[in-house]
XYZ file of C-alpha atoms in Angstrom:
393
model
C 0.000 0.000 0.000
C 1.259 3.586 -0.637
C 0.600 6.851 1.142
C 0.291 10.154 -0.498
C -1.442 13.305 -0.336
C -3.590 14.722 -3.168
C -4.980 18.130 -2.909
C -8.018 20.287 -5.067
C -8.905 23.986 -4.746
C -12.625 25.397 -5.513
C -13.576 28.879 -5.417
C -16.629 30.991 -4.627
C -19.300 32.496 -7.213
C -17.731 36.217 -5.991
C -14.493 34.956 -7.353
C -13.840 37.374 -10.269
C -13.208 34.349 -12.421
C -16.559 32.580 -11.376
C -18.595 36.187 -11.637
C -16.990 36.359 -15.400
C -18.209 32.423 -15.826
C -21.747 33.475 -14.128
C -22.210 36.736 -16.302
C -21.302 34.602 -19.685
C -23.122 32.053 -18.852
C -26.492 34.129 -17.838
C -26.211 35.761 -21.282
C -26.271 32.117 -22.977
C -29.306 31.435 -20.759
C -31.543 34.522 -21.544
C -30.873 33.484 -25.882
C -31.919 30.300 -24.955
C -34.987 31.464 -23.004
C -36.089 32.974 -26.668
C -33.783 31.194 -28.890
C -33.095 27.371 -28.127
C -31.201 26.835 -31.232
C -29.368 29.969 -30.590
C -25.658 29.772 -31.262
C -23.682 31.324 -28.345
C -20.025 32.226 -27.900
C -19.563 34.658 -24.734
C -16.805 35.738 -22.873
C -16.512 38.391 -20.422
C -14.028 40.410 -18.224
C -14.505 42.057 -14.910
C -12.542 44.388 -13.122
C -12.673 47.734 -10.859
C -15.826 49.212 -11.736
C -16.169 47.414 -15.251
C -17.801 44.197 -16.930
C -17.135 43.495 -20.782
C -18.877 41.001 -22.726
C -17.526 40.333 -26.001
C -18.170 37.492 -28.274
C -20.057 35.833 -31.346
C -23.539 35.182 -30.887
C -26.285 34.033 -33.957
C -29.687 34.237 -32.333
C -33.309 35.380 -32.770
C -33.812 36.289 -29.305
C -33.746 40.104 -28.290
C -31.561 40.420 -25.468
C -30.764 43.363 -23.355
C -26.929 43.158 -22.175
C -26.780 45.455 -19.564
C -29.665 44.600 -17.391
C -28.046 40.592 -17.193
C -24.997 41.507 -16.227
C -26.065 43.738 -13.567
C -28.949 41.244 -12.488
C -25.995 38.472 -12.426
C -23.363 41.015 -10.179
C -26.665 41.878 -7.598
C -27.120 38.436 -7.341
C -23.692 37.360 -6.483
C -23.776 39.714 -3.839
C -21.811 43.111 -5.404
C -23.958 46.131 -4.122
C -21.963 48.978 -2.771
C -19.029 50.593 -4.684
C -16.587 50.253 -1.539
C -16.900 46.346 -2.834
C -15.148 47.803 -5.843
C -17.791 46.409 -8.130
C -21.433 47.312 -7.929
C -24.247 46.103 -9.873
C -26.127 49.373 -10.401
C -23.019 51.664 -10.973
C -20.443 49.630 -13.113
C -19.818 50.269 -16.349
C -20.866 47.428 -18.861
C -19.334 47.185 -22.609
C -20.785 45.229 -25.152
C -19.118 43.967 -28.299
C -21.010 41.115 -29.510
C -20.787 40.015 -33.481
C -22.094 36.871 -35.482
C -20.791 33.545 -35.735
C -18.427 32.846 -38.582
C -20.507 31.970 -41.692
C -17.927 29.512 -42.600
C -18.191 27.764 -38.958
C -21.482 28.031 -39.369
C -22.073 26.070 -42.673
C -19.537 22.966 -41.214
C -21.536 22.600 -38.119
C -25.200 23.060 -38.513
C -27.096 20.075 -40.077
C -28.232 20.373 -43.644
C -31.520 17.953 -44.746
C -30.920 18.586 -48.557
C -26.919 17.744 -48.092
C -28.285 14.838 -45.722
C -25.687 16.545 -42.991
C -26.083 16.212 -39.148
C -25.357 18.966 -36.876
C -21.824 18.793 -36.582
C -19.074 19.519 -33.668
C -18.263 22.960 -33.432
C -14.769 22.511 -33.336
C -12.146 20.063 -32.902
C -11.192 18.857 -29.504
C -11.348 16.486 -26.980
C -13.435 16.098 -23.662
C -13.245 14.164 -20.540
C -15.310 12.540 -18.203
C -14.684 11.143 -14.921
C -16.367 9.125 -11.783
C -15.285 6.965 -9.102
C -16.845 6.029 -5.631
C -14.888 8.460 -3.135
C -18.132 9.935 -2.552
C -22.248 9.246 -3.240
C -22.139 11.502 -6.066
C -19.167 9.729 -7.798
C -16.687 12.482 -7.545
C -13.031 12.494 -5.961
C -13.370 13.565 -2.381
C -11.228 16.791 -2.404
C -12.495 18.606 -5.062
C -15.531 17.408 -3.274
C -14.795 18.624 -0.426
C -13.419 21.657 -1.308
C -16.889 23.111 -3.058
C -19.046 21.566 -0.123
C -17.298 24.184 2.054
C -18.062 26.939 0.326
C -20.879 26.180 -0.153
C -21.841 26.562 3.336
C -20.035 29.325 3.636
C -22.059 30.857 0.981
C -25.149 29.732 2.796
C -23.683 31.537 6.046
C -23.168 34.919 3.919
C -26.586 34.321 2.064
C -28.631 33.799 5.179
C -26.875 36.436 7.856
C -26.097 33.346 9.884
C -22.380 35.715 10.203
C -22.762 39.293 9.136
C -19.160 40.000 8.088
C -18.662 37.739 5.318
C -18.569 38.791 1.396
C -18.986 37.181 -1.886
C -15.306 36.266 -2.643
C -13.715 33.473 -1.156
C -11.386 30.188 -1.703
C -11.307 26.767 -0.450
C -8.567 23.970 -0.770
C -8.410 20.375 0.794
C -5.692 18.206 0.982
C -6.835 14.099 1.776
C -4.464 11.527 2.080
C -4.838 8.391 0.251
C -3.800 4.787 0.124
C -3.490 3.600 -2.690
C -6.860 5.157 -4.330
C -8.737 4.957 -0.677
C -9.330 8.239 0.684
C -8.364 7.797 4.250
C -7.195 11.176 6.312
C -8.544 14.739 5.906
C -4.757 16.119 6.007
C -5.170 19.959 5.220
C -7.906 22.456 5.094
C -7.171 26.327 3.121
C -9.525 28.488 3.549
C -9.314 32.289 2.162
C -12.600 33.833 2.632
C -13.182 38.166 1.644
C -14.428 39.443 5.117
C -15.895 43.223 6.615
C -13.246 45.348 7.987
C -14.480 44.856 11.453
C -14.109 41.725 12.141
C -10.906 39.850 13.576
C -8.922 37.213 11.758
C -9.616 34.829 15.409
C -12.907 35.197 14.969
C -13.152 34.247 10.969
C -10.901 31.295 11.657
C -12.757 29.926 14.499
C -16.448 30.309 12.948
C -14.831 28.248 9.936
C -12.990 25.622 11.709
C -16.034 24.686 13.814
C -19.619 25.765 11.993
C -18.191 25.179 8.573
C -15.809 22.750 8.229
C -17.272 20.022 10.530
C -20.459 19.877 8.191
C -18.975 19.250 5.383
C -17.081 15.983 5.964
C -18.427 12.471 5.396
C -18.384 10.636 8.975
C -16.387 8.275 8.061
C -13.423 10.896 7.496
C -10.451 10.407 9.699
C -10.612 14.201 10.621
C -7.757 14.224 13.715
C -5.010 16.898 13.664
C -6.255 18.358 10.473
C -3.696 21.352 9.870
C -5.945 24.729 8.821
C -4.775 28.031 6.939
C -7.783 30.241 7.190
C -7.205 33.125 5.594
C -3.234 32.823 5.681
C -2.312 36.180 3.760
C -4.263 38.023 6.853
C -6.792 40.712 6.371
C -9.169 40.356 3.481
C -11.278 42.799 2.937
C -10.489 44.247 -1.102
C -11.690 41.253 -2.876
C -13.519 40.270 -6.218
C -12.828 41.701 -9.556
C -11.714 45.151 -6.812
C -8.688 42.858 -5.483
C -8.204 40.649 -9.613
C -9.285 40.961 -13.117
C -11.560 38.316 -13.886
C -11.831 35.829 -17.084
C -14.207 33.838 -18.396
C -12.876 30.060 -18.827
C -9.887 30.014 -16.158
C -11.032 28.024 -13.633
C -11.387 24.612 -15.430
C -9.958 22.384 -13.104
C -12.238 23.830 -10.400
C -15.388 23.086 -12.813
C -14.494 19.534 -13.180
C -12.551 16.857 -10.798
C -9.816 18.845 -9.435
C -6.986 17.679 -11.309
C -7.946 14.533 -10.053
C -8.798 13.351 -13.838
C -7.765 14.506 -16.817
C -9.184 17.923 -18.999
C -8.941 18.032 -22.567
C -8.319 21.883 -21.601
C -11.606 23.750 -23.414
C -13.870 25.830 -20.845
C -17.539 25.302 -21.133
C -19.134 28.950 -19.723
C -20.114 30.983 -22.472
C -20.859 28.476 -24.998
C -24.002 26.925 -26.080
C -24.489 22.682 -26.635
C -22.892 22.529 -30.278
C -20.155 23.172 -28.447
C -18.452 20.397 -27.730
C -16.299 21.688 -25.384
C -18.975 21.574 -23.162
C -21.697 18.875 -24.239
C -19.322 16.116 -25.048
C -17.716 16.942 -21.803
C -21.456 16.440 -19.599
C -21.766 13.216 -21.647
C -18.544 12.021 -20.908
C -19.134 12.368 -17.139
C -22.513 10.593 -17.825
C -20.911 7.452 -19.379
C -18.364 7.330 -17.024
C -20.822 7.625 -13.945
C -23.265 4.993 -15.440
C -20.409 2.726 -15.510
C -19.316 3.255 -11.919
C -22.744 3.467 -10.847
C -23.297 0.019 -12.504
C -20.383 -1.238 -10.406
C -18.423 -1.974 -13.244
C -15.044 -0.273 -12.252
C -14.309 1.772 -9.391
C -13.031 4.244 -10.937
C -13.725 5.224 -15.295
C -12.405 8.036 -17.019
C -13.850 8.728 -20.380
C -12.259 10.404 -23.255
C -14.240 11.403 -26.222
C -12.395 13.634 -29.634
C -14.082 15.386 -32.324
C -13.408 17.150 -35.617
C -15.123 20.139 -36.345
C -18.279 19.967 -38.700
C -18.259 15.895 -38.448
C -21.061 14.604 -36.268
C -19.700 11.227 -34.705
C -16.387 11.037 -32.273
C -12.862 10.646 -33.958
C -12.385 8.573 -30.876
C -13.808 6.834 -27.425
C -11.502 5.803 -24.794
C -12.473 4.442 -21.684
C -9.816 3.915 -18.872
C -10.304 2.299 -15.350
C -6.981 2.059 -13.778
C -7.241 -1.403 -13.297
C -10.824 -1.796 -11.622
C -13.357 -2.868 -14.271
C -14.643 -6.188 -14.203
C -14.906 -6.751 -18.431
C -12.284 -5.893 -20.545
C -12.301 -1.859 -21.511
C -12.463 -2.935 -24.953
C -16.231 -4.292 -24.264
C -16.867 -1.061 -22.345
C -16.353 1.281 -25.468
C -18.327 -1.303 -27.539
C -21.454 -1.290 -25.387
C -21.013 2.346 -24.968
C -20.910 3.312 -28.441
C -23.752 1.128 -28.786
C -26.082 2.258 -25.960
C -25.051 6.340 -25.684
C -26.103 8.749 -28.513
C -22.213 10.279 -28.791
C -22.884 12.777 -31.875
C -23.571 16.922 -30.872
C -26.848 16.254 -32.331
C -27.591 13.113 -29.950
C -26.083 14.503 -27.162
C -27.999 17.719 -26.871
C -31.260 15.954 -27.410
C -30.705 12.866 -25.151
C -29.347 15.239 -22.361
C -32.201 17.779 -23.229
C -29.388 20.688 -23.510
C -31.511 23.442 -25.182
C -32.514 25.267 -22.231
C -31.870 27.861 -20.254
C -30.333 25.772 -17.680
C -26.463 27.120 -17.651
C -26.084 30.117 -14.995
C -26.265 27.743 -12.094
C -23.616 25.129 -13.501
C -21.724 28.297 -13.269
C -20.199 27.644 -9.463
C -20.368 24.826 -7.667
C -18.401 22.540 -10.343
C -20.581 21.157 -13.214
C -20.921 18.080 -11.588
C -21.447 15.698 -8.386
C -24.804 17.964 -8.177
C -28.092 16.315 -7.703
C -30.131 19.452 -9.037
C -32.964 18.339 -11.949
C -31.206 20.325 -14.559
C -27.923 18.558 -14.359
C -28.829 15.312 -16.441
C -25.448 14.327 -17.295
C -25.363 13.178 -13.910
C -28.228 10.473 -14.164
C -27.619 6.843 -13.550
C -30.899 5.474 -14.884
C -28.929 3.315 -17.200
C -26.649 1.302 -15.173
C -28.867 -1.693 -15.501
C -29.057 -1.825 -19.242
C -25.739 -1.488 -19.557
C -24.866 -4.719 -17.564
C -27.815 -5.989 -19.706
C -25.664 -5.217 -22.666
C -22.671 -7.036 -20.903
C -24.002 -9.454 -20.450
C -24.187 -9.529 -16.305
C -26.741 -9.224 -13.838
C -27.406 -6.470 -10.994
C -25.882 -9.176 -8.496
C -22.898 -9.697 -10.671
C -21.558 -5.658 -9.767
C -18.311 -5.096 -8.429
């Protein structure tokens, strides 16, 4: 058996980063709202005082820029201009354009050319599961967004009155072999009121916020903590960095835990594969996990852009399937709709359903819109194996 320590970060929705990710990926939401075929490429920047959306949108929908951005900042939680970022005062830039026409004609489908609706670019996707946790999901990236999530739910519901919107989390477990066994390290950075004193921050997280985050079976004894180890932090959000839509992909996914094909998905609508093939990838690979046919499955799917099916499917279980991976991609292919086209309308991706994959991570969430993360399959794919329910590993 071998010991080692494996840590993953998250970060809050008043992370400049994540408020960039949010703002893009309300804008995709409110074309969809009018527009589900609408054709969406949005990134934005946030700084001091400023948001800029920029991008490369093709859509019927009428869609009024400024008041979604500043109903996105309110709702994160920027109000007052000594935040250095206020909804009602910041200025908001616009520079949106069309879609190429020559991007356009490889992906869409075409009935006269008898063309499906093609990948909108090249690239390849991962997905990922394994049973660290009841959502499938490695435990520290796990973890790391359960806490702030509570800490968000503290700052959302005045449980504390000195916390703000900006804040980071990182957790260190230590394994052996791929067993989770020790809660080693807890980070914690969290943007705070003037007022109140660093003891008081670090004891309100070490023992309300923490402690209900961690699965009981957790050893959890002489954890080390860094709570806010830079000291005071009050200048925060896009006030304290710039922001960027797309730079927190590790966060969004299984931090660094599995692999990332390295395209963002905020800002871009389902023809993207970037971020469809992606959710369908973690789908597969959680069906088979779920199914208890490997421990752990990581899925890789590849595309070229305008061509409907995958260049490629690899499946990879470090060693814990019971069949031979070979049989997995077989069954897979054969079961799972893998084109754009198939993916969006088997995961029912034409909605305005993409704000609130903004922070969090995009998956291990249980919420109705999330489909990827279904398991409703797991019996017909040991049906297609071949094996029983009672046969799982």
């Amino acid at each position: 058996m071998s010991r080692y320590l494996f840590t993953s970060e998250a970060v809050s929705m008043g992370h400049p980063d994540k408020l960039a990710d949010q703002i893009s990926d309300a804008v995709l939401d409110a074309h969809l709202a009018q527009d589900p075929w609408a054709r969406v490429a949005c990134e934005t920047l946030v700084c001091r005082g400023m948001a800029l959306v920029a991008g490369e949108i093709t859509s019927s929908a009428t869609v009024d820029y400024q008041e979604v951005v500043r109903d996105t900042i309110r709702q994160v939680g920027y109000v007052d201009d000594e935040m250095g970022i206020s909804a009602d005062t910041c200025a908001v830039l616009v520079c949106i354009g069309q879609q190429s026409p020559e991007i356009a004609r490889a992906v869409l489908a075409d009935e006269n050319r008898g063309k499906a609706l093609g990948a909108g670019d090249q690239g390849l996707m991962f997905g990922y599961a394994c049973d660290h946790t009841p959502e499938l999901m490695p435990l520290p990236i796990a973890l790391a967004h359960r806490i702030l999530h509570r800490l968000t739910q503290a700052r959302v519901e005045g449980e504390v009155p000195w916390l703000r919107p900006d804040s980071k989390s990182q957790v260190t477990i230590e394994f052996d072999d791929d067993r989770p066994v020790r809660l080693h390290t807890v980070v914690v950075s969290t943007q705070h009121e003037p007022s109140v004193s660093q003891l008081e921050i670090k004891n309100f997280i070490i023992e309300q916020v923490v402690p209900d985050c961690l699965p009981e079976n957790l050893d959890a004894q002489g954890v080390k903590y860094h709570i806010n180890p830079s000291g005071s932090f009050t200048v925060g959000g896009p006030h304290g960095d710039c922001g960027l839509t797309g730079r927190k992909i590790i966060v969004d996914t299984y931090g660094g835990w599995s692999r990332h094909g390295g395209g963002a998905f905020s800002g871009k609508d389902p023809t993207k594969v970037d971020r469809s093939a992606a959710y369908m990838a973690r789908h597969v690979a959680k069906t088979i996990v779920a199914a208890g046919l490997a421990r752990s499955c990581e899925v890789q799917l590849s595309y070229a852009i305008g061509v409907a099916e995958p260049v490629s499917i690899h499946i990879d279980t470090a060693g814990t399937s019971k069949v031979a991976e070979e049989d997995l991609c077989r069954v897979v292919r054969e079961l799972f709709p893998l084109s754009p086209g198939g993916i969006i309308d088997y995961l029912n991706l034409r909605r305005p359903i993409y704000r609130k994959t903004a922070t969090g991570g995009h998956f291990g969430r249980n919420e109705p819109e999330f489909t990827w993360e279904r398991t409703d399959r797991a019996s017909e794919l040991l049906e297609a194996l071949g094996l029983a329910a009672t046969e799982q590993v």
